[in-house]
Short mmCIF file of C-alpha atoms in Angstrom, two decimals:
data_model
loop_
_atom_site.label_atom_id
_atom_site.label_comp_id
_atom_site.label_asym_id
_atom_site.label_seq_id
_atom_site.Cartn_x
_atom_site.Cartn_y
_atom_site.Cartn_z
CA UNK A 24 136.04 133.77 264.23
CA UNK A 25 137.48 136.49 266.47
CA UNK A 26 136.36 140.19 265.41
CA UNK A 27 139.21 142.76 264.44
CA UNK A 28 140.10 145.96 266.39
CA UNK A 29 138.62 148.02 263.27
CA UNK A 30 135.11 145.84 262.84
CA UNK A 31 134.88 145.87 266.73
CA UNK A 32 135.15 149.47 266.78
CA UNK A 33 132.81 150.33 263.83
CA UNK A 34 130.27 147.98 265.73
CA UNK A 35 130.71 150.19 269.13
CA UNK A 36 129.91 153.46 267.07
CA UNK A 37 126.80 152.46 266.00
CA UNK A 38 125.70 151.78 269.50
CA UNK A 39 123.81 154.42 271.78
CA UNK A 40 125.39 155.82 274.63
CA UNK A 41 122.63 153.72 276.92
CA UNK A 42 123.73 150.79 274.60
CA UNK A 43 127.16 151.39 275.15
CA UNK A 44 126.56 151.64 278.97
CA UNK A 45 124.88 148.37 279.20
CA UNK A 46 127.04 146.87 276.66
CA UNK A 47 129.54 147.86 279.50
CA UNK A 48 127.44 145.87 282.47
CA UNK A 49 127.20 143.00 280.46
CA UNK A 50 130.56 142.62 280.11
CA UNK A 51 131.89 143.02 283.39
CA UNK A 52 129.28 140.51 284.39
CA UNK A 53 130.92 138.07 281.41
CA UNK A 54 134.84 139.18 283.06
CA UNK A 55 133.76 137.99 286.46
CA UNK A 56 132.47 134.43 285.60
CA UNK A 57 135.22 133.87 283.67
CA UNK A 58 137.29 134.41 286.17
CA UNK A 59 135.80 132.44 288.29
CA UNK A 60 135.77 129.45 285.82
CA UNK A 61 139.57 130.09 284.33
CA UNK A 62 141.35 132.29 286.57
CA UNK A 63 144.60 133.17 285.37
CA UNK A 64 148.29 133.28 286.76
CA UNK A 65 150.62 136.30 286.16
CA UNK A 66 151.99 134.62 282.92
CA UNK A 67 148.57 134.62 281.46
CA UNK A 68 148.51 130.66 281.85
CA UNK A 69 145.21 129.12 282.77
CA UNK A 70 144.71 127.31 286.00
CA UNK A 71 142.53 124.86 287.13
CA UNK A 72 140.30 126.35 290.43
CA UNK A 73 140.59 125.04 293.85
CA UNK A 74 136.76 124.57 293.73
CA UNK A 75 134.12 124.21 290.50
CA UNK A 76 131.37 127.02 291.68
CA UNK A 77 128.19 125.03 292.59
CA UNK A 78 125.41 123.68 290.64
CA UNK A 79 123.22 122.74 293.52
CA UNK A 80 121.12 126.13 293.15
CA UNK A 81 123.91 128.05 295.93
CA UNK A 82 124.33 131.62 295.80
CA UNK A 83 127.83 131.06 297.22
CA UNK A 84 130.58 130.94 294.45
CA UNK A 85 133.86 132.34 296.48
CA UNK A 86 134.67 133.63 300.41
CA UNK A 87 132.88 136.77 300.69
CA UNK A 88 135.87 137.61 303.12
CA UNK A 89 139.02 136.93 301.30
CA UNK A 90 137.79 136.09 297.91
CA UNK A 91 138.96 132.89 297.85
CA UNK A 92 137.33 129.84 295.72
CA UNK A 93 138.84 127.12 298.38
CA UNK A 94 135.75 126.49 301.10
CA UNK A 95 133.67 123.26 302.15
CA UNK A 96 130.28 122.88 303.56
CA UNK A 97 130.51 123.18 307.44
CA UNK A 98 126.76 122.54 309.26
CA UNK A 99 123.55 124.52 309.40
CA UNK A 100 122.34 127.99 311.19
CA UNK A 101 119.79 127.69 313.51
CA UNK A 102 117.26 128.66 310.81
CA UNK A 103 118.42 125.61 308.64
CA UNK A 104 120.86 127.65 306.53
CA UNK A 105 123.85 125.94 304.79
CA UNK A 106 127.12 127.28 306.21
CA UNK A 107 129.77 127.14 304.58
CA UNK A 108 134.18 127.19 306.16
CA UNK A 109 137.04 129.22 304.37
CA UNK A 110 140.11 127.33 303.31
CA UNK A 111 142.20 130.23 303.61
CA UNK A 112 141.08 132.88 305.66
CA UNK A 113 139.26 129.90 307.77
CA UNK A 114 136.32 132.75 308.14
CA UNK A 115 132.88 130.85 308.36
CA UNK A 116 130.10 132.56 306.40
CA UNK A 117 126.29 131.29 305.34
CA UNK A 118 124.80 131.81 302.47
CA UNK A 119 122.37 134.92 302.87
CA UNK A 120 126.22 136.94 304.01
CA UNK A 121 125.57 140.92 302.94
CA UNK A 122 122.25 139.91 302.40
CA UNK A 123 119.45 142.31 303.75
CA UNK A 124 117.88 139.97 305.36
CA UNK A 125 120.60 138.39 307.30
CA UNK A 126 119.93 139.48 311.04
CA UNK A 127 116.16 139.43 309.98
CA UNK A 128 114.10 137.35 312.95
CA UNK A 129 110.66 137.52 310.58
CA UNK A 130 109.62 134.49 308.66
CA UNK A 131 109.44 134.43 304.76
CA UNK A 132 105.77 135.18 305.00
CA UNK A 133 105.91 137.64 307.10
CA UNK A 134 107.92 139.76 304.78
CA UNK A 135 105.81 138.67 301.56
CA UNK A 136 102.99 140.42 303.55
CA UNK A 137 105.03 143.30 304.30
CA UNK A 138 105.94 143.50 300.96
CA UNK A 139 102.22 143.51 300.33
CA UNK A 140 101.61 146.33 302.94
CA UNK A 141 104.18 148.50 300.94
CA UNK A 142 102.96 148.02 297.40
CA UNK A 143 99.44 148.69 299.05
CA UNK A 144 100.51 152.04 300.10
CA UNK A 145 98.84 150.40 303.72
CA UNK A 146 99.90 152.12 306.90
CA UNK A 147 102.10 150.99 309.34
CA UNK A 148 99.60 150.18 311.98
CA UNK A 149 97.83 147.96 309.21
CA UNK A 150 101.05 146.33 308.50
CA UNK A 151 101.66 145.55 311.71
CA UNK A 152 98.82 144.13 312.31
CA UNK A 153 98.82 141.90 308.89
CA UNK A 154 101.90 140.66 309.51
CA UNK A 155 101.96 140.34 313.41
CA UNK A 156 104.94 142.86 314.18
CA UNK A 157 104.93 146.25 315.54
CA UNK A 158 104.40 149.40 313.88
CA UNK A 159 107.85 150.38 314.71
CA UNK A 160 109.17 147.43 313.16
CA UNK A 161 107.42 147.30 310.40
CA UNK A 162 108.79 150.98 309.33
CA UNK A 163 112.13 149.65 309.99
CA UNK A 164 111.96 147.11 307.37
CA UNK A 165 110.21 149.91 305.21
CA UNK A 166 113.15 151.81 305.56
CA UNK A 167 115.31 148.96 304.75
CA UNK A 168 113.40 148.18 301.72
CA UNK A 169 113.79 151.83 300.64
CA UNK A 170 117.60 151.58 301.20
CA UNK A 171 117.98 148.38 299.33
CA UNK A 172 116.23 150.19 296.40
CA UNK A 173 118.22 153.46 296.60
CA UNK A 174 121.62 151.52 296.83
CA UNK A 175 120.73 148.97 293.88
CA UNK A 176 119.50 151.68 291.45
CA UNK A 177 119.87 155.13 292.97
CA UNK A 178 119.40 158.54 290.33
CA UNK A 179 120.74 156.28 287.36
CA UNK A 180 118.39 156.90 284.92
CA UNK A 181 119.62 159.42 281.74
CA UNK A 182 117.14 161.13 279.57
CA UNK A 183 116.38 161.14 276.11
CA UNK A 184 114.06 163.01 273.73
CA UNK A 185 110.84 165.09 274.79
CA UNK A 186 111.42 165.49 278.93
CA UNK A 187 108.79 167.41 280.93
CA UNK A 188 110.35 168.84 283.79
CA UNK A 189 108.48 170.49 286.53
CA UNK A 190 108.86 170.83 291.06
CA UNK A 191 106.67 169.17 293.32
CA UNK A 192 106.16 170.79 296.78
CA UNK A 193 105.18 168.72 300.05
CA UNK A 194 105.28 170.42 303.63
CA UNK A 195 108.53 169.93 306.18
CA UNK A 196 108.08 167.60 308.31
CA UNK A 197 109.84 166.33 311.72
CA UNK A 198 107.98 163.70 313.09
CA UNK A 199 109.86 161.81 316.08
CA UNK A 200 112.60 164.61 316.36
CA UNK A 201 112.75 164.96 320.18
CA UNK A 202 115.59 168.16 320.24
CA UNK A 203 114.14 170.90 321.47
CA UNK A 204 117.08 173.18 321.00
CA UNK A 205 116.78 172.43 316.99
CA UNK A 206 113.42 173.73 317.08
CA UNK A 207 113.95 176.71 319.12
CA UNK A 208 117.63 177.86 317.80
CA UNK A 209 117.47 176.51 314.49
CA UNK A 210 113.88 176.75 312.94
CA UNK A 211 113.02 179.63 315.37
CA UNK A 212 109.78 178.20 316.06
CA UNK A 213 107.49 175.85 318.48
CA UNK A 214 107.19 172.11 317.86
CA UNK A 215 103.81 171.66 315.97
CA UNK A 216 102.00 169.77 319.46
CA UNK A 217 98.26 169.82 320.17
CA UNK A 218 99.65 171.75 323.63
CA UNK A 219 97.39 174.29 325.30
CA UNK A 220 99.05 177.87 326.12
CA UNK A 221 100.00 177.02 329.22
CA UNK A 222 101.12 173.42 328.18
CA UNK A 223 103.90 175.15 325.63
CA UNK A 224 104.83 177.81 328.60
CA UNK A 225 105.70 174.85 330.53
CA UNK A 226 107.81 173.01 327.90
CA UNK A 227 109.28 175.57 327.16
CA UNK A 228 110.76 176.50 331.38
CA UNK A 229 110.82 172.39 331.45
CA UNK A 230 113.51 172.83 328.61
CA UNK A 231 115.33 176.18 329.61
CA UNK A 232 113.97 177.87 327.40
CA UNK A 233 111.33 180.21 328.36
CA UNK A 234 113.92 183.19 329.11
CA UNK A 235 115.55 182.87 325.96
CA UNK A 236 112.26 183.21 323.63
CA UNK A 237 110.63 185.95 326.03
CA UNK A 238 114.24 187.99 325.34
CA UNK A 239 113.66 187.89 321.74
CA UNK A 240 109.81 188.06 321.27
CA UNK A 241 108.01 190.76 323.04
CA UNK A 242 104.85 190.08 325.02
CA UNK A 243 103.80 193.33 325.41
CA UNK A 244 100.73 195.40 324.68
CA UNK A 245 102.56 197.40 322.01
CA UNK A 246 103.37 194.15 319.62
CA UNK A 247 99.59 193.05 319.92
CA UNK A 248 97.69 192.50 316.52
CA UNK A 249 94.37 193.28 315.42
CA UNK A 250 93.40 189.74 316.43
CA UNK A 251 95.23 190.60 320.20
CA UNK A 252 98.40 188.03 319.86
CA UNK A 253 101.95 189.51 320.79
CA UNK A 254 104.46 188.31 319.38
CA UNK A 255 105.02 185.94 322.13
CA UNK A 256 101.65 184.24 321.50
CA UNK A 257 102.25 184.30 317.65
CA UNK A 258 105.73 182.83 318.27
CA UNK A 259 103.84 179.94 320.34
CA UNK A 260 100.74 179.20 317.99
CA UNK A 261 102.78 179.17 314.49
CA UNK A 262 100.90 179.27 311.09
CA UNK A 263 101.78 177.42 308.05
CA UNK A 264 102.84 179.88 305.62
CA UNK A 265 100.65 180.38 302.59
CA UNK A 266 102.47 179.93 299.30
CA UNK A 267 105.99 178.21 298.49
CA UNK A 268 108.02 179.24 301.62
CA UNK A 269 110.85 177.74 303.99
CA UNK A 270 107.92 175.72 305.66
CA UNK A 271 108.37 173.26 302.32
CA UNK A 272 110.37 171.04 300.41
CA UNK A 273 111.23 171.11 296.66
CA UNK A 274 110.85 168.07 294.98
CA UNK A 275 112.29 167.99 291.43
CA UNK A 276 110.75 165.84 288.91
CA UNK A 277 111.68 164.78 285.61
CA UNK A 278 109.85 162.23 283.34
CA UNK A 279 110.49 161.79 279.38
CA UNK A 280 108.33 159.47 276.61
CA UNK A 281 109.42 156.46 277.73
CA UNK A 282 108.68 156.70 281.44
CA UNK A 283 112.08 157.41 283.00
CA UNK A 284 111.75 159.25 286.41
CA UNK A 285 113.55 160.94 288.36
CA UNK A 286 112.57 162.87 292.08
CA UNK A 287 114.92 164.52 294.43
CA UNK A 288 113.98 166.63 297.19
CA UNK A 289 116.55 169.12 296.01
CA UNK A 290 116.13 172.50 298.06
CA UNK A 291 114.04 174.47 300.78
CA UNK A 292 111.52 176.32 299.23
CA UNK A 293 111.37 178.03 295.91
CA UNK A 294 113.85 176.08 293.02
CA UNK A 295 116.31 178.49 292.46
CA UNK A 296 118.53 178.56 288.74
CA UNK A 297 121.65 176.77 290.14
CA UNK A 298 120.05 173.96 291.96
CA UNK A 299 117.93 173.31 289.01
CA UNK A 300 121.24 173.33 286.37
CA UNK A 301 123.16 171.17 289.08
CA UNK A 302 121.07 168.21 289.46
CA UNK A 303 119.31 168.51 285.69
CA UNK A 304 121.78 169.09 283.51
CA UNK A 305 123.99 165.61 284.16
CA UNK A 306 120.69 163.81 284.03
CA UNK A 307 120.64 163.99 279.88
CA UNK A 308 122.28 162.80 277.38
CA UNK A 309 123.93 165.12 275.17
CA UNK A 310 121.85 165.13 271.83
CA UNK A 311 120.36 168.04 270.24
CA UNK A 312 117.43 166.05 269.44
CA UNK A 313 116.71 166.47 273.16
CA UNK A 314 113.72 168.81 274.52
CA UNK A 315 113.03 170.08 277.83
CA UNK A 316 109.52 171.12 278.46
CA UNK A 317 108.78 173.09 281.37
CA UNK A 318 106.48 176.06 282.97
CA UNK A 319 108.18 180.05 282.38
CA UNK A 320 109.92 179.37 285.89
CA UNK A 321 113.07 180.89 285.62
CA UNK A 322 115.04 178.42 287.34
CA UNK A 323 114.96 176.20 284.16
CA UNK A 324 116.85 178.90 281.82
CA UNK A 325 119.75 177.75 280.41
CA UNK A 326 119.90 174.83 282.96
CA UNK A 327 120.81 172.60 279.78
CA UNK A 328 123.14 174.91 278.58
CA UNK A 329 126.33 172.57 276.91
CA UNK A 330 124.07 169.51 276.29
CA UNK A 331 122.27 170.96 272.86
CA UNK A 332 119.17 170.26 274.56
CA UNK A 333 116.16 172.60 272.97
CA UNK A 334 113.69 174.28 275.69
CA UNK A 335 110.26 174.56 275.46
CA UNK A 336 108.25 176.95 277.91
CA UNK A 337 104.47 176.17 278.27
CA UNK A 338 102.96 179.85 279.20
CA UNK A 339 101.37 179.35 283.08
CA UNK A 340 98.31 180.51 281.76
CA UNK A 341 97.71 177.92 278.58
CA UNK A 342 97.84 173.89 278.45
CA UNK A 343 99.96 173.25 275.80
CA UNK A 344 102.06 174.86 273.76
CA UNK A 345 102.26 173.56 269.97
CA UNK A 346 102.72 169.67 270.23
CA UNK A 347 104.64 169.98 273.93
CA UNK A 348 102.48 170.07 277.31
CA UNK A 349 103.28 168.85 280.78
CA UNK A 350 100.64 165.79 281.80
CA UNK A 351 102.71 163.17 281.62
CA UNK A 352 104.91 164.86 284.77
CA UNK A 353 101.83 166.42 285.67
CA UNK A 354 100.08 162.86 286.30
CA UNK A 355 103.45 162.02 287.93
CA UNK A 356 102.53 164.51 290.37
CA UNK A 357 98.94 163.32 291.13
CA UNK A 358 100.20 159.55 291.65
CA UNK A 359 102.42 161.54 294.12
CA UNK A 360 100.34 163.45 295.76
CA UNK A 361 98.16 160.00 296.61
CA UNK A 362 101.41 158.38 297.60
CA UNK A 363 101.76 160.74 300.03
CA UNK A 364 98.21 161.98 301.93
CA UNK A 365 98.38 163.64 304.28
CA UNK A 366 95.02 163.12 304.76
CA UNK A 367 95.60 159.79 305.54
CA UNK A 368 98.62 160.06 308.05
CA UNK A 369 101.27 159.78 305.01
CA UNK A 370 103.56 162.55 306.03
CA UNK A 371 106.92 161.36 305.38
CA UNK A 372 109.63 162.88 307.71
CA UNK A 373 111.75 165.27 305.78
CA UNK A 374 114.55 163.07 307.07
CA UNK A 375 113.76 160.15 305.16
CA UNK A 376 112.03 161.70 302.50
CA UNK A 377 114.00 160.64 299.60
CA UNK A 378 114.03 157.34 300.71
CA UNK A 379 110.70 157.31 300.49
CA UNK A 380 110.63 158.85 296.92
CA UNK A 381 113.00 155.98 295.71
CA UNK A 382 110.32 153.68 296.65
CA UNK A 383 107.84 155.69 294.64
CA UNK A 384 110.08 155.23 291.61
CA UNK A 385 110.26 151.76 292.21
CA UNK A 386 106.55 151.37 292.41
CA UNK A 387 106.21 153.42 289.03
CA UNK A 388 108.35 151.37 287.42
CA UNK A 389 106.73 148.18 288.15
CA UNK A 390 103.25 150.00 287.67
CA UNK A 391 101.72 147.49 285.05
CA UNK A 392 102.79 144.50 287.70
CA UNK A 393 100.22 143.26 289.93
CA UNK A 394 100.76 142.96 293.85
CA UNK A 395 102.03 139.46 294.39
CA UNK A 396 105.07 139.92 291.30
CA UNK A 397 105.59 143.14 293.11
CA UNK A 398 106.12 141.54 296.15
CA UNK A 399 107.99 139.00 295.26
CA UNK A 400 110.30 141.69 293.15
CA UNK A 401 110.95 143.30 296.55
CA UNK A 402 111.89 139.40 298.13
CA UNK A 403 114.18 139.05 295.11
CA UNK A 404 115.95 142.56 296.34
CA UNK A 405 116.17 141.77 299.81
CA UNK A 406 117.03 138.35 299.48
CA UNK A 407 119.89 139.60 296.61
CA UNK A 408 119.17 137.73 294.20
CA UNK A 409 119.16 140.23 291.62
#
């Protein structure tokens, strides 16, 4: 018995907004197999399809060129795969097309022990070694992973009740970047090399540019320190800046009661009021049941403004304030801090950074799972069959 407009729209009142949103998936999902099963002409008659999908366990329902539900079965890859011939476009296609692992050369077991590697937290060397591929490759396929994971989910999560917000700092990094002009003209400093003096002298003349850094820092007795360095020599043996400075990267972190996350690498240095109200302030649902808990860092004030959020500011000096603290995003923070040792080689290039961080949320997510049903979540993502 079919619903009426009226009961239909007293039932999508009652519903959430996250209801409503998946309510929303679900039924686009619904729209698209049944238009694969009774497509319909321009009249609104139904028409019988060129081709019932398959039933044999095949990913392949349509062309993933034209559309079109007219194909046969036309031979094998090389690797065994079905292939299957267009009736329309006359396009061949297999059936791992768009998949990530399409142009992959490595063996199902090789990437279940990759996978492995990854959930791990193993190094790259290690996983290279594990699964009998090069370092290099095996952080392409980690950065493949972390793209597949970024483009499936991205920053989708919205946020609801008590939310502890609070930034994460972790120091730039540019590992592999080969320009010295960037490093010279744009972050007006040396590469971070284990070169002796005279080793930087001569990459710097090797480069061209000796002249230009001894016309802007002086080398001469009356710029010397306590300590004897010019500026020249201070200029060539750089020190990481104590405190939050330009020398690190902001990472903004977010975390409510029931374990939604969200991490952005959102600015250079200190947070500042209008990155924080940019990127937090879409993240929640409007609900004046809502709380944001944070430190007394100004950047948070008002960032919720519009979404009848409440604010709660735990002094810097004191744990908790009332019933509100900051250990869940605290805790967040520690699982992050392992994620990424430094200690231990894990200095993720600034480049790829967030990348990197959507794996992390992955890996939170799936926390409670244990390493093979990770791994085999991550096949499932590659392999698109999610």
């Amino acid at each position: 018995m079919a619903l009426s407009d009226e009961e239909l729209q007293d039932i999508i009142e009652r519903l959430s907004p996250e209801d409503r949103k998946q309510l929303l998936s679900q039924l686009g999902r619904r729209v698209e197999v049944d238009n694969i099963a009774n497509p319909t002409n321009a009249t609104g008659e139904k028409t019988k399809p060129k081709v019932e999908p398959k039933t044999d366990g095949s990913k392949v329902y349509c062309c993933p060129i034209c559309g079109s539900a007219s194909y046969k079965k036309k031979g094998y890859t090389r690797q065994g795969m079905q292939r299957y011939l267009c009736k329309d476009c006359g396009k061949s296609f297999s059936e791992n097309y768009g998949d990530s692992l399409r142009y992959s050369h490595l063996t199902k077991e090789q990437w279940l022990i990759l996978f492995r590697g990854i959930v791990n937290n193993h190094s790259l060397t290690r996983i290279g070694q594990d699964a009998d591929i090069s370092p290099s490759t095996a952080w392409a396929c980690r950065t493949k992973i972390n793209q597949a994971i970024a483009t499936m989910y991205g920053y989708t999560d919205l946020f609801q009740g008590t939310t502890e917000a609070d930034e994460y700092y972790c120091r730039a990094a540019f590992k592999g970047k080969r320009d010295p002009e960037f490093f010279i003209y744009t972050l007006e400093r040396m590469p971070r090399h284990h070169y002796t003096y005279a080793e930087k002298i001569e990459w710097l003349q090797r480069h061209g540019l000796y002249d230009y850094v001894m016309g802007k820092y002086d080398n001469t007795d009356a710029t010397r320190d306590k300590n004897g360095r010019t500026d020249f020599d201070r200029f060539l043996d750089p020190k990481m800046k104590r405190g939050i400075s330009n020398d690190q990267i902001c990472i903004l972190t977010l975390v409510d009661d029931t374990n939604r996350l969200y991490l952005e690498p959102v600015s250079v240095g200190r947070l500042e009021k209008a990155m924080a109200k940019e990127k937090l302030k879409p993240r929640f649902i409007p609900d004046k049941s809502n709380v944001l808990v944070t430190d007394d860092h100004n950047a948070y004030n008002r960032a919720l403004y519009g979404t009848k959020a409440k604010h709660e500011v735990v002094p810097a000096d004191k744990h908790k304030k009332g019933k509100y603290n900051l250990a869940k995003v605290n805790s967040v923070h520690s699982a992050l801090a392992r994620y990424m040792n430094p200690k231990v080689g894990k200095v993720y290039t600034t480049k790829y950074l967030d990348l990197n961080l959507m794996l992390f949320w992955w890996l939170f997510k799936y926390r409670d799972f244990n390493t093979e049903e990770k791994a085999q979540a991550l096949y499932s993502i590659m392999n698109d069959q999610i």
